[in-house]
mmCIF file of C-alpha atoms in Angstrom:
data_model
loop_
_atom_site.group_PDB
_atom_site.id
_atom_site.type_symbol
_atom_site.label_atom_id
_atom_site.label_comp_id
_atom_site.label_asym_id
_atom_site.label_seq_id
_atom_site.Cartn_x
_atom_site.Cartn_y
_atom_site.Cartn_z
ATOM 1 C CA MET A 1 22.416 20.026 13.630
ATOM 2 C CA THR A 2 20.954 16.707 14.739
ATOM 3 C CA GLU A 3 22.663 13.403 15.385
ATOM 4 C CA LYS A 4 20.612 11.818 12.618
ATOM 5 C CA LEU A 5 21.827 14.413 10.102
ATOM 6 C CA LEU A 6 25.409 13.928 11.270
ATOM 7 C CA GLN A 7 25.111 10.159 10.738
ATOM 8 C CA TYR A 8 23.615 10.796 7.315
ATOM 9 C CA LEU A 9 26.494 13.049 6.255
ATOM 10 C CA TRP A 10 29.049 10.546 7.547
ATOM 11 C CA ASN A 11 27.386 7.616 5.809
ATOM 12 C CA PHE A 12 27.223 9.365 2.430
ATOM 13 C CA LYS A 13 30.549 11.184 2.918
ATOM 14 C CA ILE A 14 29.107 14.639 2.236
ATOM 15 C CA PHE A 15 31.942 16.973 3.323
ATOM 16 C CA SER A 16 33.562 20.071 1.885
ATOM 17 C CA ASN A 17 37.007 18.437 2.166
ATOM 18 C CA PHE A 18 38.493 15.245 3.576
ATOM 19 C CA ASP A 19 41.767 16.494 5.055
ATOM 20 C CA PHE A 20 40.596 15.503 8.504
ATOM 21 C CA LYS A 21 42.494 16.422 11.654
ATOM 22 C CA ASP A 22 41.484 15.463 15.172
ATOM 23 C CA VAL A 23 40.961 18.052 17.920
ATOM 24 C CA LYS A 24 44.668 17.746 18.802
ATOM 25 C CA GLY A 25 45.704 18.675 15.264
ATOM 26 C CA ASN A 26 46.779 15.176 14.190
ATOM 27 C CA ASP A 27 45.943 13.824 10.743
ATOM 28 C CA VAL A 28 43.063 11.331 10.584
ATOM 29 C CA GLU A 29 42.632 9.203 7.487
ATOM 30 C CA ILE A 30 39.288 7.443 7.127
ATOM 31 C CA ILE A 31 39.961 4.240 5.218
ATOM 32 C CA GLU A 32 36.529 2.691 5.805
ATOM 33 C CA TYR A 33 33.676 4.755 7.269
ATOM 34 C CA GLY A 34 31.921 1.654 8.636
ATOM 35 C CA LYS A 35 28.449 0.222 8.218
ATOM 36 C CA TRP A 36 25.564 2.375 9.446
ATOM 37 C CA ASN A 37 24.042 0.618 12.450
ATOM 38 C CA THR A 38 20.354 1.411 13.005
ATOM 39 C CA ASN A 39 20.117 -0.891 16.026
ATOM 40 C CA ALA A 40 21.491 -0.450 19.541
ATOM 41 C CA GLY A 41 25.223 0.136 19.890
ATOM 42 C CA PRO A 42 27.793 2.268 18.071
ATOM 43 C CA ASP A 43 26.571 4.230 15.053
ATOM 44 C CA PHE A 44 29.014 2.758 12.506
ATOM 45 C CA LEU A 45 30.472 -0.725 12.725
ATOM 46 C CA ASP A 46 33.635 -2.269 11.313
ATOM 47 C CA ALA A 47 35.418 0.950 10.361
ATOM 48 C CA LYS A 48 39.108 1.450 9.644
ATOM 49 C CA VAL A 49 40.969 4.609 10.587
ATOM 50 C CA LYS A 50 44.617 5.651 10.422
ATOM 51 C CA ALA A 51 45.616 8.052 13.199
ATOM 52 C CA ARG A 52 49.118 8.916 14.404
ATOM 53 C CA ASN A 53 50.363 6.458 11.736
ATOM 54 C CA ILE A 54 48.546 3.629 13.490
ATOM 55 C CA LEU A 55 45.844 1.602 11.716
ATOM 56 C CA LEU A 56 42.793 1.146 13.919
ATOM 57 C CA ALA A 57 39.896 -1.217 13.271
ATOM 58 C CA GLY A 58 36.645 -1.042 15.181
ATOM 59 C CA HIS A 59 33.556 1.138 15.584
ATOM 60 C CA VAL A 60 32.765 4.857 15.214
ATOM 61 C CA GLU A 61 30.388 6.780 17.474
ATOM 62 C CA LEU A 62 28.876 10.130 16.428
ATOM 63 C CA HIS A 63 27.443 12.874 18.627
ATOM 64 C CA VAL A 64 26.366 16.463 18.159
ATOM 65 C CA LYS A 65 28.545 17.434 21.145
ATOM 66 C CA SER A 66 31.445 15.595 22.763
ATOM 67 C CA SER A 67 29.677 15.755 26.127
ATOM 68 C CA ASP A 68 26.872 13.589 24.718
ATOM 69 C CA TRP A 69 29.214 10.644 25.328
ATOM 70 C CA ILE A 70 28.704 11.230 29.040
ATOM 71 C CA PHE A 71 24.987 12.073 28.823
ATOM 72 C CA HIS A 72 24.333 8.863 26.851
ATOM 73 C CA ASN A 73 26.139 6.792 29.499
ATOM 74 C CA HIS A 74 28.531 5.135 27.055
ATOM 75 C CA SER A 75 31.382 4.928 29.572
ATOM 76 C CA GLN A 76 30.054 1.861 31.355
ATOM 77 C CA ASP A 77 28.455 0.237 28.311
ATOM 78 C CA PRO A 78 30.461 -2.777 27.019
ATOM 79 C CA ASN A 79 29.049 -2.179 23.507
ATOM 80 C CA TYR A 80 31.309 0.882 23.270
ATOM 81 C CA GLN A 81 34.576 -0.748 24.317
ATOM 82 C CA ASN A 82 35.799 -1.083 20.732
ATOM 83 C CA ILE A 83 35.370 2.548 19.667
ATOM 84 C CA ILE A 84 38.286 3.743 17.529
ATOM 85 C CA LEU A 85 36.993 7.235 16.654
ATOM 86 C CA HIS A 86 34.651 9.710 18.311
ATOM 87 C CA VAL A 87 33.074 11.999 15.692
ATOM 88 C CA VAL A 88 31.285 15.150 16.843
ATOM 89 C CA PHE A 89 29.881 18.300 15.311
ATOM 90 C CA HIS A 90 31.034 20.474 18.211
ATOM 91 C CA HIS A 91 33.853 19.531 20.602
ATOM 92 C CA ASP A 92 32.725 21.059 23.900
ATOM 93 C CA THR A 93 34.671 18.964 26.401
ATOM 94 C CA GLU A 94 37.420 16.386 26.728
ATOM 95 C CA ILE A 95 36.340 12.823 27.479
ATOM 96 C CA ASP A 96 39.033 11.490 29.818
ATOM 97 C CA GLU A 97 38.558 7.810 29.067
ATOM 98 C CA LEU A 98 38.843 8.426 25.314
ATOM 99 C CA THR A 99 41.953 10.533 25.801
ATOM 100 C CA ASP A 100 43.511 7.957 28.151
ATOM 101 C CA ASN A 101 42.886 5.205 25.577
ATOM 102 C CA HIS A 102 44.324 7.333 22.731
ATOM 103 C CA ILE A 103 40.994 7.380 20.867
ATOM 104 C CA PRO A 104 40.925 10.482 18.642
ATOM 105 C CA THR A 105 37.997 12.904 18.504
ATOM 106 C CA LEU A 106 37.157 14.372 15.109
ATOM 107 C CA GLU A 107 35.205 17.651 15.067
ATOM 108 C CA LEU A 108 33.271 17.971 11.780
ATOM 109 C CA ARG A 109 31.968 21.513 12.116
ATOM 110 C CA ASP A 110 34.510 22.967 9.701
ATOM 111 C CA TYR A 111 34.135 20.117 7.194
ATOM 112 C CA ILE A 112 30.395 20.562 6.555
ATOM 113 C CA ASP A 113 29.115 23.065 4.012
ATOM 114 C CA GLU A 114 26.820 25.574 5.756
ATOM 115 C CA ASN A 115 24.480 25.402 2.764
ATOM 116 C CA ILE A 116 23.620 21.836 3.778
ATOM 117 C CA LEU A 117 22.648 22.979 7.260
ATOM 118 C CA ARG A 118 20.462 25.749 5.852
ATOM 119 C CA LYS A 119 18.781 23.318 3.479
ATOM 120 C CA TYR A 120 18.154 20.842 6.253
ATOM 121 C CA GLU A 121 16.568 23.579 8.368
ATOM 122 C CA LYS A 122 14.270 24.418 5.452
ATOM 123 C CA LEU A 123 13.332 20.770 5.073
ATOM 124 C CA THR A 124 12.387 20.262 8.708
ATOM 125 C CA ALA A 125 11.002 23.659 9.711
ATOM 126 C CA GLY A 126 8.288 24.238 7.119
ATOM 127 C CA SER A 127 4.589 23.372 7.297
ATOM 128 C CA GLN A 128 4.009 23.178 3.530
ATOM 129 C CA PHE A 129 2.796 20.118 1.603
ATOM 130 C CA ILE A 130 6.221 18.482 1.461
ATOM 131 C CA PRO A 131 9.142 19.643 3.633
ATOM 132 C CA CYS A 132 11.395 20.405 0.667
ATOM 133 C CA GLU A 133 8.768 22.424 -1.205
ATOM 134 C CA PRO A 134 10.652 25.788 -0.924
ATOM 135 C CA ILE A 135 13.698 24.277 -2.667
ATOM 136 C CA PHE A 136 11.999 21.575 -4.727
ATOM 137 C CA SER A 137 12.272 21.834 -8.506
ATOM 138 C CA THR A 138 11.351 19.249 -11.131
ATOM 139 C CA SER A 139 14.041 20.717 -13.374
ATOM 140 C CA LYS A 140 16.691 19.690 -10.836
ATOM 141 C CA ILE A 141 15.103 16.568 -9.333
ATOM 142 C CA SER A 142 14.333 13.494 -11.415
ATOM 143 C CA ILE A 143 11.815 11.219 -9.740
ATOM 144 C CA ASN A 144 12.649 7.621 -10.546
ATOM 145 C CA PHE A 145 11.359 5.753 -7.513
ATOM 146 C CA HIS A 146 7.865 4.820 -8.720
ATOM 147 C CA GLU A 147 8.387 1.108 -9.311
ATOM 148 C CA GLY A 148 10.314 0.724 -6.058
ATOM 149 C CA ASN A 149 7.658 2.522 -4.033
ATOM 150 C CA VAL A 150 4.810 0.471 -5.484
ATOM 151 C CA LEU A 151 6.675 -2.766 -4.776
ATOM 152 C CA LYS A 152 7.280 -1.612 -1.198
ATOM 153 C CA LYS A 153 3.575 -0.893 -0.828
ATOM 154 C CA LEU A 154 2.708 -4.299 -2.275
ATOM 155 C CA GLU A 155 5.040 -5.974 0.202
ATOM 156 C CA GLU A 156 3.388 -4.123 3.098
ATOM 157 C CA LYS A 157 -0.062 -5.207 1.931
ATOM 158 C CA SER A 158 1.228 -8.707 1.320
ATOM 159 C CA ILE A 159 2.289 -9.010 4.959
ATOM 160 C CA GLU A 160 -1.229 -7.977 6.046
ATOM 161 C CA PHE A 161 -2.815 -10.514 3.700
ATOM 162 C CA GLU A 162 -0.499 -13.284 4.870
ATOM 163 C CA LYS A 163 -1.664 -12.742 8.454
ATOM 164 C CA SER A 164 -5.301 -12.957 7.325
ATOM 165 C CA LEU A 165 -4.572 -16.048 5.242
ATOM 166 C CA GLU A 166 -3.028 -17.742 8.243
ATOM 167 C CA GLN A 167 -6.096 -16.883 10.305
ATOM 168 C CA PHE A 168 -8.512 -18.152 7.635
ATOM 169 C CA LYS A 169 -6.569 -21.301 6.710
ATOM 170 C CA ASN A 170 -5.183 -20.030 3.410
ATOM 171 C CA ASN A 171 -8.647 -19.352 1.988
ATOM 172 C CA PHE A 172 -7.927 -16.663 -0.616
ATOM 173 C CA GLU A 173 -11.610 -16.374 -1.552
ATOM 174 C CA ALA A 174 -12.546 -15.538 2.041
ATOM 175 C CA VAL A 175 -9.717 -13.024 2.415
ATOM 176 C CA LEU A 176 -10.687 -11.422 -0.898
ATOM 177 C CA PHE A 177 -14.277 -11.008 0.331
ATOM 178 C CA GLN A 178 -13.109 -9.346 3.543
ATOM 179 C CA SER A 179 -10.705 -7.062 1.706
ATOM 180 C CA LEU A 180 -13.288 -6.087 -0.904
ATOM 181 C CA ALA A 181 -15.720 -5.289 1.902
ATOM 182 C CA TYR A 182 -13.048 -3.028 3.408
ATOM 183 C CA SER A 183 -12.578 -1.233 0.073
ATOM 184 C CA PHE A 184 -16.321 -0.859 -0.537
ATOM 185 C CA GLY A 185 -16.622 0.804 2.872
ATOM 186 C CA LEU A 186 -14.215 3.572 1.856
ATOM 187 C CA LYS A 187 -12.588 5.512 4.699
ATOM 188 C CA VAL A 188 -15.708 6.042 6.799
ATOM 189 C CA ASN A 189 -16.980 2.460 6.872
ATOM 190 C CA ALA A 190 -13.956 0.399 5.824
ATOM 191 C CA PHE A 191 -13.312 -1.143 9.238
ATOM 192 C CA ILE A 192 -17.023 -1.724 9.934
ATOM 193 C CA PHE A 193 -17.560 -3.387 6.543
ATOM 194 C CA LYS A 194 -14.588 -5.657 7.203
ATOM 195 C CA GLN A 195 -16.036 -6.588 10.598
ATOM 196 C CA ILE A 196 -19.291 -7.504 8.876
ATOM 197 C CA ALA A 197 -17.437 -9.672 6.345
ATOM 198 C CA GLU A 198 -15.308 -11.369 9.005
ATOM 199 C CA SER A 199 -18.377 -12.175 11.090
ATOM 200 C CA ILE A 200 -19.793 -14.316 8.249
ATOM 201 C CA ASP A 201 -18.355 -17.740 7.523
ATOM 202 C CA PHE A 202 -17.470 -17.465 3.837
ATOM 203 C CA SER A 203 -19.035 -20.859 3.181
ATOM 204 C CA ILE A 204 -22.399 -19.174 3.857
ATOM 205 C CA ILE A 205 -21.674 -16.554 1.188
ATOM 206 C CA ASN A 206 -20.938 -19.370 -1.256
ATOM 207 C CA LYS A 207 -24.188 -21.156 -0.422
ATOM 208 C CA ILE A 208 -26.474 -18.143 -0.919
ATOM 209 C CA ARG A 209 -24.543 -16.132 -3.501
ATOM 210 C CA GLN A 210 -26.885 -17.106 -6.368
ATOM 211 C CA ASN A 211 -29.672 -15.245 -4.578
ATOM 212 C CA GLN A 212 -28.846 -11.522 -4.425
ATOM 213 C CA LEU A 213 -31.903 -10.880 -2.248
ATOM 214 C CA GLN A 214 -30.518 -13.214 0.417
ATOM 215 C CA LEU A 215 -27.010 -11.781 0.161
ATOM 216 C CA GLU A 216 -28.374 -8.276 0.712
ATOM 217 C CA ALA A 217 -30.606 -9.490 3.546
ATOM 218 C CA LEU A 218 -27.601 -11.041 5.292
ATOM 219 C CA LEU A 219 -25.460 -7.898 4.989
ATOM 220 C CA PHE A 220 -28.301 -5.536 5.898
ATOM 221 C CA GLY A 221 -29.372 -7.688 8.831
ATOM 222 C CA ILE A 222 -25.898 -7.822 10.365
ATOM 223 C CA SER A 223 -25.791 -4.041 9.898
ATOM 224 C CA GLY A 224 -28.817 -3.777 12.213
ATOM 225 C CA TRP A 225 -31.080 -2.133 9.634
ATOM 226 C CA LEU A 226 -33.930 -4.635 9.435
ATOM 227 C CA GLU A 227 -35.283 -4.538 12.976
ATOM 228 C CA HIS A 228 -38.153 -2.183 12.121
ATOM 229 C CA PRO A 229 -39.225 -2.550 8.458
ATOM 230 C CA GLU A 230 -40.495 0.638 6.847
ATOM 231 C CA ASP A 231 -41.805 -0.771 3.552
ATOM 232 C CA GLU A 232 -42.597 -4.015 1.788
ATOM 233 C CA GLN A 233 -39.064 -4.563 0.501
ATOM 234 C CA MET A 234 -37.578 -4.201 3.978
ATOM 235 C CA THR A 235 -40.118 -6.727 5.264
ATOM 236 C CA LEU A 236 -38.961 -9.141 2.568
ATOM 237 C CA TRP A 237 -35.293 -8.649 3.471
ATOM 238 C CA LYS A 238 -36.100 -9.159 7.162
ATOM 239 C CA ARG A 239 -37.922 -12.412 6.439
ATOM 240 C CA GLU A 240 -34.939 -13.696 4.438
ATOM 241 C CA PHE A 241 -32.471 -12.625 7.092
ATOM 242 C CA ASP A 242 -34.415 -14.350 9.876
ATOM 243 C CA PHE A 243 -34.467 -17.524 7.765
ATOM 244 C CA ILE A 244 -30.708 -17.380 6.991
ATOM 245 C CA ARG A 245 -29.801 -16.579 10.582
ATOM 246 C CA ALA A 246 -31.751 -19.582 11.855
ATOM 247 C CA LYS A 247 -30.545 -21.951 9.114
ATOM 248 C CA PHE A 248 -26.840 -21.182 9.529
ATOM 249 C CA SER A 249 -26.875 -20.365 13.278
ATOM 250 C CA ILE A 250 -25.505 -16.862 12.680
ATOM 251 C CA PRO A 251 -24.603 -15.121 15.967
ATOM 252 C CA ASP A 252 -26.772 -12.207 17.013
ATOM 253 C CA VAL A 253 -24.201 -9.471 16.360
ATOM 254 C CA GLN A 254 -24.571 -6.085 14.725
ATOM 255 C CA PHE A 255 -22.065 -3.672 13.193
ATOM 256 C CA ARG A 256 -23.738 -0.381 12.357
ATOM 257 C CA PRO A 257 -22.212 1.469 9.366
ATOM 258 C CA LYS A 258 -22.110 5.270 9.343
ATOM 259 C CA PHE A 259 -23.841 7.720 7.001
ATOM 260 C CA LEU A 260 -22.386 10.945 8.386
ATOM 261 C CA ARG A 261 -20.365 13.105 5.937
ATOM 262 C CA LEU A 262 -20.923 10.725 3.029
ATOM 263 C CA ARG A 263 -22.301 11.637 -0.365
ATOM 264 C CA PRO A 264 -25.471 9.607 -1.128
ATOM 265 C CA PRO A 265 -23.781 7.412 -3.823
ATOM 266 C CA ASN A 266 -21.346 6.286 -1.083
ATOM 267 C CA PHE A 267 -24.015 5.503 1.501
ATOM 268 C CA PRO A 268 -23.342 2.110 3.097
ATOM 269 C CA THR A 269 -26.748 0.884 1.913
ATOM 270 C CA ILE A 270 -25.682 1.346 -1.722
ATOM 271 C CA ARG A 271 -22.174 -0.050 -1.256
ATOM 272 C CA LEU A 272 -23.336 -3.203 0.544
ATOM 273 C CA SER A 273 -25.951 -3.841 -2.137
ATOM 274 C CA GLN A 274 -23.254 -3.456 -4.803
ATOM 275 C CA LEU A 275 -20.990 -5.862 -2.894
ATOM 276 C CA ALA A 276 -23.835 -8.376 -2.870
ATOM 277 C CA SER A 277 -24.282 -7.833 -6.622
ATOM 278 C CA LEU A 278 -20.585 -8.529 -7.243
ATOM 279 C CA TYR A 279 -20.732 -11.874 -5.461
ATOM 280 C CA ASN A 280 -24.052 -12.754 -7.034
ATOM 281 C CA ARG A 281 -22.494 -12.308 -10.482
ATOM 282 C CA HIS A 282 -19.183 -14.106 -9.961
ATOM 283 C CA GLN A 283 -18.624 -17.622 -8.693
ATOM 284 C CA ASN A 284 -14.993 -18.211 -7.616
ATOM 285 C CA LEU A 285 -14.129 -14.534 -7.966
ATOM 286 C CA PHE A 286 -10.554 -14.891 -6.738
ATOM 287 C CA SER A 287 -9.869 -17.706 -9.193
ATOM 288 C CA LYS A 288 -10.982 -15.408 -12.018
ATOM 289 C CA ILE A 289 -8.797 -12.582 -10.771
ATOM 290 C CA ILE A 290 -5.550 -14.536 -10.650
ATOM 291 C CA HIS A 291 -5.928 -15.720 -14.245
ATOM 292 C CA ILE A 292 -6.575 -12.254 -15.716
ATOM 293 C CA LYS A 293 -3.497 -10.814 -17.430
ATOM 294 C CA HIS A 294 -4.676 -7.314 -18.360
ATOM 295 C CA ALA A 295 -6.255 -4.408 -16.484
ATOM 296 C CA ASP A 296 -9.239 -4.339 -18.845
ATOM 297 C CA GLY A 297 -10.087 -7.860 -17.759
ATOM 298 C CA LEU A 298 -10.175 -6.807 -14.107
ATOM 299 C CA SER A 299 -12.421 -3.842 -14.911
ATOM 300 C CA GLU A 300 -14.826 -6.175 -16.741
ATOM 301 C CA LEU A 301 -15.477 -8.019 -13.480
ATOM 302 C CA PHE A 302 -16.961 -4.861 -11.977
ATOM 303 C CA LYS A 303 -18.672 -3.212 -14.974
ATOM 304 C CA GLU A 304 -22.094 -4.859 -14.596
ATOM 305 C CA VAL A 305 -22.165 -4.584 -10.811
ATOM 306 C CA LYS A 306 -25.009 -2.439 -9.504
ATOM 307 C CA ALA A 307 -27.228 -2.098 -6.464
ATOM 308 C CA SER A 308 -30.535 -3.977 -6.600
ATOM 309 C CA GLU A 309 -33.586 -2.372 -8.196
ATOM 310 C CA TYR A 310 -34.947 -1.023 -4.914
ATOM 311 C CA TRP A 311 -32.002 1.350 -4.783
ATOM 312 C CA ASN A 312 -32.772 2.871 -8.186
ATOM 313 C CA ASN A 313 -34.944 5.414 -6.361
ATOM 314 C CA HIS A 314 -33.613 5.046 -2.803
ATOM 315 C CA PHE A 315 -30.422 5.923 -0.968
ATOM 316 C CA ASN A 316 -31.717 4.899 2.447
ATOM 317 C CA PHE A 317 -34.479 2.627 3.654
ATOM 318 C CA GLY A 318 -38.059 3.856 3.224
ATOM 319 C CA LYS A 319 -37.086 7.208 1.685
ATOM 320 C CA VAL A 320 -37.947 7.558 -2.001
ATOM 321 C CA SER A 321 -35.549 9.693 -4.038
ATOM 322 C CA LYS A 322 -36.788 12.130 -6.689
ATOM 323 C CA VAL A 323 -34.092 10.908 -9.076
ATOM 324 C CA LYS A 324 -34.428 7.360 -10.380
ATOM 325 C CA GLN A 325 -31.354 5.709 -11.850
ATOM 326 C CA PRO A 326 -29.329 2.494 -11.439
ATOM 327 C CA LYS A 327 -26.588 2.668 -8.825
ATOM 328 C CA THR A 328 -23.625 1.317 -10.809
ATOM 329 C CA LEU A 329 -19.924 1.514 -9.943
ATOM 330 C CA THR A 330 -18.036 4.495 -11.329
ATOM 331 C CA LYS A 331 -14.766 3.974 -13.195
ATOM 332 C CA ASP A 332 -12.870 5.764 -10.417
ATOM 333 C CA PHE A 333 -14.388 3.506 -7.755
ATOM 334 C CA MET A 334 -13.658 0.343 -9.731
ATOM 335 C CA GLU A 335 -10.027 1.324 -10.198
ATOM 336 C CA LEU A 336 -9.739 2.251 -6.507
ATOM 337 C CA VAL A 337 -10.866 -1.264 -5.562
ATOM 338 C CA ILE A 338 -8.524 -2.831 -8.118
ATOM 339 C CA LEU A 339 -5.544 -0.811 -6.885
ATOM 340 C CA ASN A 340 -6.088 -1.257 -3.165
ATOM 341 C CA THR A 341 -7.413 -4.810 -3.000
ATOM 342 C CA VAL A 342 -7.281 -6.823 -6.204
ATOM 343 C CA LEU A 343 -3.702 -6.174 -7.306
ATOM 344 C CA PRO A 344 -2.117 -6.486 -3.832
ATOM 345 C CA LEU A 345 -3.869 -9.825 -3.238
ATOM 346 C CA LYS A 346 -2.977 -11.002 -6.743
ATOM 347 C CA TYR A 347 0.647 -10.086 -5.967
ATOM 348 C CA THR A 348 0.506 -11.965 -2.653
ATOM 349 C CA TYR A 349 -0.735 -15.125 -4.342
ATOM 350 C CA HIS A 350 1.718 -15.112 -7.232
ATOM 351 C CA LYS A 351 4.934 -13.946 -5.573
ATOM 352 C CA TYR A 352 5.791 -17.430 -4.326
ATOM 353 C CA HIS A 353 4.842 -19.204 -7.545
ATOM 354 C CA TYR A 354 5.637 -16.922 -10.454
ATOM 355 C CA GLU A 355 9.012 -15.242 -11.000
ATOM 356 C CA GLU A 356 7.636 -12.466 -13.195
ATOM 357 C CA THR A 357 5.021 -11.366 -10.645
ATOM 358 C CA ALA A 358 6.541 -7.932 -9.989
ATOM 359 C CA ASP A 359 6.838 -7.039 -13.687
ATOM 360 C CA GLU A 360 3.279 -8.188 -14.382
ATOM 361 C CA ILE A 361 1.786 -6.219 -11.503
ATOM 362 C CA ILE A 362 3.753 -3.104 -12.446
ATOM 363 C CA ARG A 363 2.248 -3.341 -15.948
ATOM 364 C CA PHE A 364 -1.224 -3.371 -14.394
ATOM 365 C CA TYR A 365 -0.438 -0.165 -12.504
ATOM 366 C CA GLN A 366 0.979 1.453 -15.621
ATOM 367 C CA SER A 367 -2.205 0.747 -17.582
ATOM 368 C CA LEU A 368 -4.613 2.158 -14.968
ATOM 369 C CA SER A 369 -5.485 5.829 -14.547
ATOM 370 C CA ALA A 370 -3.936 7.916 -11.798
ATOM 371 C CA GLU A 371 -5.965 8.456 -8.653
ATOM 372 C CA LYS A 372 -7.424 11.898 -8.043
ATOM 373 C CA ASN A 373 -7.149 13.152 -4.487
ATOM 374 C CA SER A 374 -5.636 15.983 -2.462
ATOM 375 C CA ILE A 375 -2.181 14.363 -2.365
ATOM 376 C CA THR A 376 -1.895 13.807 -6.117
ATOM 377 C CA ASP A 377 -3.278 17.310 -6.715
ATOM 378 C CA GLU A 378 -0.461 18.770 -4.617
ATOM 379 C CA TRP A 379 2.209 16.796 -6.484
ATOM 380 C CA LYS A 380 0.768 18.092 -9.754
ATOM 381 C CA ARG A 381 0.905 21.638 -8.387
ATOM 382 C CA LEU A 382 4.643 21.137 -7.873
ATOM 383 C CA GLY A 383 4.992 20.121 -11.523
ATOM 384 C CA VAL A 384 5.313 16.359 -10.971
ATOM 385 C CA PRO A 385 3.603 14.276 -13.691
ATOM 386 C CA VAL A 386 0.828 12.052 -12.313
ATOM 387 C CA LYS A 387 -0.698 10.259 -15.280
ATOM 388 C CA THR A 388 -0.829 6.575 -14.345
ATOM 389 C CA ALA A 389 -1.742 4.592 -11.249
ATOM 390 C CA LEU A 390 1.919 3.627 -10.931
ATOM 391 C CA GLU A 391 2.809 7.294 -10.452
ATOM 392 C CA SER A 392 -0.116 8.161 -8.177
ATOM 393 C CA GLN A 393 0.318 5.099 -5.955
ATOM 394 C CA SER A 394 4.048 5.766 -5.698
ATOM 395 C CA LEU A 395 3.642 9.447 -4.856
ATOM 396 C CA ILE A 396 0.939 8.758 -2.257
ATOM 397 C CA PHE A 397 3.175 6.101 -0.669
ATOM 398 C CA HIS A 398 6.151 8.473 -0.743
ATOM 399 C CA TYR A 399 4.173 11.279 0.857
ATOM 400 C CA ASN A 400 2.831 9.049 3.641
ATOM 401 C CA HIS A 401 6.154 7.361 4.433
ATOM 402 C CA SER A 402 8.678 10.145 3.827
ATOM 403 C CA CYS A 403 7.185 13.608 3.468
ATOM 404 C CA GLU A 404 4.515 13.529 6.157
ATOM 405 C CA GLU A 405 6.994 12.083 8.661
ATOM 406 C CA LYS A 406 9.714 14.508 7.505
ATOM 407 C CA ASN A 407 11.950 11.530 6.862
ATOM 408 C CA CYS A 408 14.024 13.594 4.436
ATOM 409 C CA LEU A 409 17.296 11.855 5.215
ATOM 410 C CA ASN A 410 15.932 8.558 3.885
ATOM 411 C CA CYS A 411 14.360 10.148 0.825
ATOM 412 C CA SER A 412 16.026 10.179 -2.589
ATOM 413 C CA ILE A 413 14.725 13.706 -3.198
ATOM 414 C CA GLY A 414 16.109 14.932 0.126
ATOM 415 C CA PHE A 415 19.410 13.184 -0.581
ATOM 416 C CA LYS A 416 19.739 14.942 -3.930
ATOM 417 C CA LEU A 417 18.828 18.348 -2.479
ATOM 418 C CA LEU A 418 21.260 18.060 0.405
ATOM 419 C CA LYS A 419 24.075 16.695 -1.727
ATOM 420 C CA ASP A 420 23.764 19.560 -4.201
ATOM 421 C CA SER A 421 24.552 22.089 -1.485
ATOM 422 C CA SER A 422 26.110 24.471 -3.975
ATOM 423 C CA ASP A 423 22.604 25.296 -5.249
ATOM 424 C CA ALA A 424 21.434 26.694 -1.914
#
């Protein structure tokens, strides 16, 4: 038993019977259980209890053991002066001040189904994919939190974007560029790519975007790759970078992307060239994004994006590849960028101006394919359908925020499993 579980059971009134008696044998009628307080102070506020035929109004404090009242130093704390009921799992000692003030103590040990305790132990003790895996069943659990989870994720991203927008004077185009750079960097180079993007005044990108050679030269130069040219093309990029750096007074900074443990198509050389291609092709990219109403329209923005011709037979500088082919964006990569950057920023822009924003964004997620990764694979193994991006994004969010942290008591699945204790 934990205090958190005890609070959970009290809040949702999950007891085998409600004929409560205090440790003295007196009847205790709970009229209002109180409001769960997650901040400092008593656990449940504004409760109403009838004990010894007297109606009491005030707060309820819960502990695993009665002696925790002493260990938590509540006696001298003014926040606990209006306690009307002390609720414990195990009554191990009398608390004199509570007794003297006629505050009843309710021991819950005999009012809690043991099946719930066994289930909770299974939830928190295992090392499997999700804590409830040993008792999880899609035939018993209906998962209906997808829209809510995706909206929560969008709100989290929105807060991040709002901070960036404040920093960059509400320039959505600049924030989009930085966020796209982050996405193009994938996990290994995401932060480094964003640093590169943030180090460039976006007005410079706008001024040279019609020249893909210069865009690449700028990104490659800041990455520190052009110091020692190995072929004619590198010499050309270096010349352009030196010109741009002098013209726009670009600081002499370098952010070196990583190649380690990356498949060649994801090398930072290829991804930065593709990012340059995207901005070479689209003037006012953010403006285009916010006016698109269907997922197909977003995909169209990325379909013709490809690394420059040099990269047809290269993955790194000066090293010719045996295979020659254009380095275009895969469908999976395009949708990853749309899901993690485009839609959250679109949501951020519209949520203050357009009442139907949430419904529109949800439709985008419903029309995109589900992501394929180790987390979605595990959900599928458990029999959970993962067919659309709405489902995959929701299940990834749920895993990261509930399952991985073993936050079962705030999970709708955990709530259902614990409440149905008779199935244990």
